[in-house]
Structure formats: C-alpha cells, structure tokens
Amino acid sequence: FPVDSVGNILLFLDVFIFGGFALTIGAAWACFKLRFMDQLMLDYVSDEELSHPSIQHLIVRTTQMFLVGFTLMAVIAAVNGTLSVTGNNTSTLRIVLMVVQYSILGIMMTIAQWLYPEYMVSEKGMKMIGDKYPDECDAWNAANPDHEWAKE
C-alpha cells in the first residue's frame, strides 16, 4: 500500500481525533493555564465555589485523566492503524483494539463525571481535601464566611 493513499490515512483517523484532543488539552493547560474542566464546572458550581480547593483539585485531576486517556486512545489507534497498513492486523485484533480504545473513553467518562465527584463530596473525600490543602481551605473559608461550604 502506498503511504499517501486515502485508505491508509483513514486507518489513522482516531489518532488524529484523540491525539488532537490530547494535544489541545495539553497545550491549553501548558500555554494558557486553561484546564479542560474549568468551563464544564461552571455549569455545576458558582464562580465563588469554583475557587474552593476541592473544586480546584477535582478540575486538575479530571483534566489529567482526560489528557492521559486521550493520549492512550491515540496510541492504541496508532498501533491499530500501523498494523492495518503493514498487513499484520486481523479482524479480531482490530476489534479488540477498538474495544480497548473505546473502553478507555467509557471508563474515563464514568470516573470523571460520576465516581470521582461522588468521592469528593463524601466524608472521606472531604477529609482528604482538608488534610491535603489545610491552608487553602482556611483561606477560602475566611474569604467566604457566609457560604454553606465554609460552615461545614
């Protein structure tokens, strides 16, 4: 197969998509200090709550998770495309690699959107935030004494 054929480029489509997501998330974070989850969190919390250490921790961890997840998905897609171009891929292997690739997406979304936020609001999660960021929590509570989170 010639390398420049459209059919071969299509085999790497997921590399471009998921690799592009990973590069965009990484570049926005590294160059502009814009974390992937900042804008999403504004749908759930107020501007005041966005500065709370627990929310900041959640934003950093989920951004890291999406960055790693999309990178892994791009790597698996690159392996799948390379095996297909070289003729070393079978239908079964291609399907297995795609299932692994999209399972990462499902797991990443489940953890980032449901499991980790649930952990963060649990007693154990709140204790972890209090232990890990005591000065930041005290400063936020002092700056927002009337907020219900400061009273907890």
CSV table of C-alpha atoms in Angstrom, one decimal:
chain,number,residue,atom,x,y,z
A,1,PHE,CA,0.0,0.0,0.0
A,2,PRO,CA,1.3,3.5,-0.8
A,3,VAL,CA,1.6,5.5,2.4
A,4,ASP,CA,-0.2,8.5,0.9
A,5,SER,CA,-3.4,6.8,-0.1
A,6,VAL,CA,-6.7,8.0,1.4
A,7,GLY,CA,-7.5,4.5,2.6
A,8,ASN,CA,-4.3,4.4,4.7
A,9,ILE,CA,-5.0,7.8,6.1
A,10,LEU,CA,-8.5,6.8,7.2
A,11,LEU,CA,-6.9,4.0,9.2
A,12,PHE,CA,-5.3,6.7,11.4
A,13,LEU,CA,-8.4,8.8,11.8
A,14,ASP,CA,-8.8,8.1,15.5
A,15,VAL,CA,-5.2,9.1,16.0
A,16,PHE,CA,-5.9,12.5,14.6
A,17,ILE,CA,-9.1,12.9,16.6
A,18,PHE,CA,-8.0,11.6,20.0
A,19,GLY,CA,-4.4,12.8,19.6
A,20,GLY,CA,-5.8,16.2,18.7
A,21,PHE,CA,-7.9,16.2,21.8
A,22,ALA,CA,-4.9,15.4,23.9
A,23,LEU,CA,-2.7,18.0,22.2
A,24,THR,CA,-5.3,20.6,22.6
A,25,ILE,CA,-5.9,19.9,26.3
A,26,GLY,CA,-2.1,19.8,27.0
A,27,ALA,CA,-1.4,23.0,25.0
A,28,ALA,CA,-4.3,24.9,26.6
A,29,TRP,CA,-3.1,23.8,30.1
A,30,ALA,CA,0.6,24.4,29.5
A,31,CYS,CA,0.4,27.6,27.5
A,32,PHE,CA,-2.7,29.4,28.8
A,33,LYS,CA,-3.2,27.7,32.2
A,34,LEU,CA,-6.7,26.8,30.9
A,35,ARG,CA,-7.7,23.4,32.3
A,36,PHE,CA,-10.1,21.3,30.4
A,37,MET,CA,-12.7,21.0,33.1
A,38,ASP,CA,-12.8,24.7,34.2
A,39,GLN,CA,-15.6,25.6,31.8
A,40,LEU,CA,-17.6,22.4,32.5
A,41,MET,CA,-17.5,23.0,36.2
A,42,LEU,CA,-19.2,26.4,35.8
A,43,ASP,CA,-22.3,24.6,34.8
A,44,TYR,CA,-22.4,23.0,38.3
A,45,VAL,CA,-20.9,25.5,40.7
A,46,SER,CA,-20.8,29.2,41.1
A,47,ASP,CA,-17.8,31.4,40.4
A,48,GLU,CA,-17.3,31.7,44.2
A,49,GLU,CA,-17.3,27.9,44.6
A,50,LEU,CA,-15.0,27.4,41.6
A,51,SER,CA,-12.2,28.7,43.7
A,52,HIS,CA,-12.7,26.2,46.5
A,53,PRO,CA,-9.7,23.8,47.0
A,54,SER,CA,-11.9,20.7,46.5
A,55,ILE,CA,-13.2,22.0,43.1
A,56,GLN,CA,-9.7,23.0,42.1
A,57,HIS,CA,-8.4,19.6,43.0
A,58,LEU,CA,-11.3,17.9,41.0
A,59,ILE,CA,-10.5,20.1,38.0
A,60,VAL,CA,-6.8,19.3,38.0
A,61,ARG,CA,-7.4,15.5,38.5
A,62,THR,CA,-10.1,15.2,35.8
A,63,THR,CA,-8.0,17.3,33.3
A,64,GLN,CA,-5.1,15.0,33.9
A,65,MET,CA,-7.3,12.0,33.5
A,66,PHE,CA,-8.7,13.3,30.1
A,67,LEU,CA,-5.2,14.1,28.9
A,68,VAL,CA,-3.8,10.7,29.8
A,69,GLY,CA,-7.0,8.9,28.5
A,70,PHE,CA,-7.0,10.6,25.1
A,71,THR,CA,-3.3,10.0,24.7
A,72,LEU,CA,-3.7,6.3,25.4
A,73,MET,CA,-6.6,6.2,22.9
A,74,ALA,CA,-4.4,7.8,20.3
A,75,VAL,CA,-1.6,5.4,20.9
A,76,ILE,CA,-3.9,2.4,20.6
A,77,ALA,CA,-5.4,3.8,17.4
A,78,ALA,CA,-1.8,4.4,16.0
A,79,VAL,CA,-1.0,0.7,16.8
A,80,ASN,CA,-4.2,-0.4,15.1
A,81,GLY,CA,-3.6,1.8,12.0
A,82,THR,CA,0.1,0.7,11.8
A,83,LEU,CA,-0.8,-3.0,12.0
A,84,SER,CA,-3.5,-2.5,9.3
A,85,VAL,CA,-1.2,-0.7,6.9
A,86,THR,CA,1.6,-3.3,7.3
A,87,GLY,CA,-0.9,-6.1,6.8
A,88,ASN,CA,-0.3,-7.6,10.2
A,89,ASN,CA,-3.8,-6.8,11.6
A,90,THR,CA,-6.6,-9.3,11.7
A,91,SER,CA,-10.3,-8.5,12.0
A,92,THR,CA,-10.4,-9.9,15.6
A,93,LEU,CA,-7.3,-7.9,16.7
A,94,ARG,CA,-8.7,-4.8,15.1
A,95,ILE,CA,-12.0,-5.2,17.0
A,96,VAL,CA,-10.2,-6.0,20.3
A,97,LEU,CA,-8.0,-2.9,20.0
A,98,MET,CA,-11.0,-0.7,19.2
A,99,VAL,CA,-12.9,-2.2,22.2
A,100,VAL,CA,-10.0,-1.4,24.4
A,101,GLN,CA,-9.7,2.1,22.9
A,102,TYR,CA,-13.4,3.0,23.5
A,103,SER,CA,-13.5,1.2,26.8
A,104,ILE,CA,-10.9,3.8,28.0
A,105,LEU,CA,-13.3,6.5,26.9
A,106,GLY,CA,-16.2,5.0,28.8
A,107,ILE,CA,-14.1,4.4,31.9
A,108,MET,CA,-12.6,7.9,31.7
A,109,MET,CA,-16.1,9.5,31.4
A,110,THR,CA,-17.5,7.4,34.2
A,111,ILE,CA,-14.7,8.2,36.6
A,112,ALA,CA,-14.5,11.9,35.7
A,113,GLN,CA,-18.2,12.7,35.6
A,114,TRP,CA,-19.6,10.4,38.3
A,115,LEU,CA,-17.2,8.4,40.5
A,116,TYR,CA,-14.6,11.0,41.4
A,117,PRO,CA,-17.1,13.8,42.0
A,118,GLU,CA,-19.1,11.4,44.3
A,119,TYR,CA,-15.9,10.6,46.1
A,120,MET,CA,-15.0,14.3,46.5
A,121,VAL,CA,-18.3,15.0,48.3
A,122,SER,CA,-18.1,12.0,50.6
A,123,GLU,CA,-16.7,12.3,54.1
A,124,LYS,CA,-13.5,10.5,53.1
A,125,GLY,CA,-13.0,12.9,50.1
A,126,MET,CA,-13.6,16.0,52.2
A,127,LYS,CA,-11.2,14.7,54.8
A,128,MET,CA,-8.6,14.2,52.1
A,129,ILE,CA,-9.1,17.8,50.8
A,130,GLY,CA,-8.8,19.1,54.4
A,131,ASP,CA,-5.7,17.2,55.1
A,132,LYS,CA,-4.1,17.9,51.7
A,133,TYR,CA,-5.0,21.6,51.5
A,134,PRO,CA,-5.5,22.9,55.0
A,135,ASP,CA,-4.2,26.4,54.4
A,136,GLU,CA,-6.1,26.9,51.2
A,137,CYS,CA,-9.3,25.7,52.9
A,138,ASP,CA,-8.8,28.1,55.8
A,139,ALA,CA,-8.2,31.0,53.4
A,140,TRP,CA,-11.3,30.1,51.3
A,141,ASN,CA,-13.4,29.8,54.4
A,142,ALA,CA,-12.1,33.2,55.7
A,143,ALA,CA,-12.8,34.8,52.3
A,144,ASN,CA,-16.3,33.3,52.1
A,145,PRO,CA,-17.6,33.1,55.7
A,146,ASP,CA,-21.3,33.2,54.7
A,147,HIS,CA,-21.1,30.3,52.2
A,148,GLU,CA,-22.6,27.0,53.3
A,149,TRP,CA,-19.3,25.2,52.5
A,150,ALA,CA,-17.4,27.4,55.0
A,151,LYS,CA,-19.8,26.4,57.7
A,152,GLU,CA,-19.3,22.6,57.2
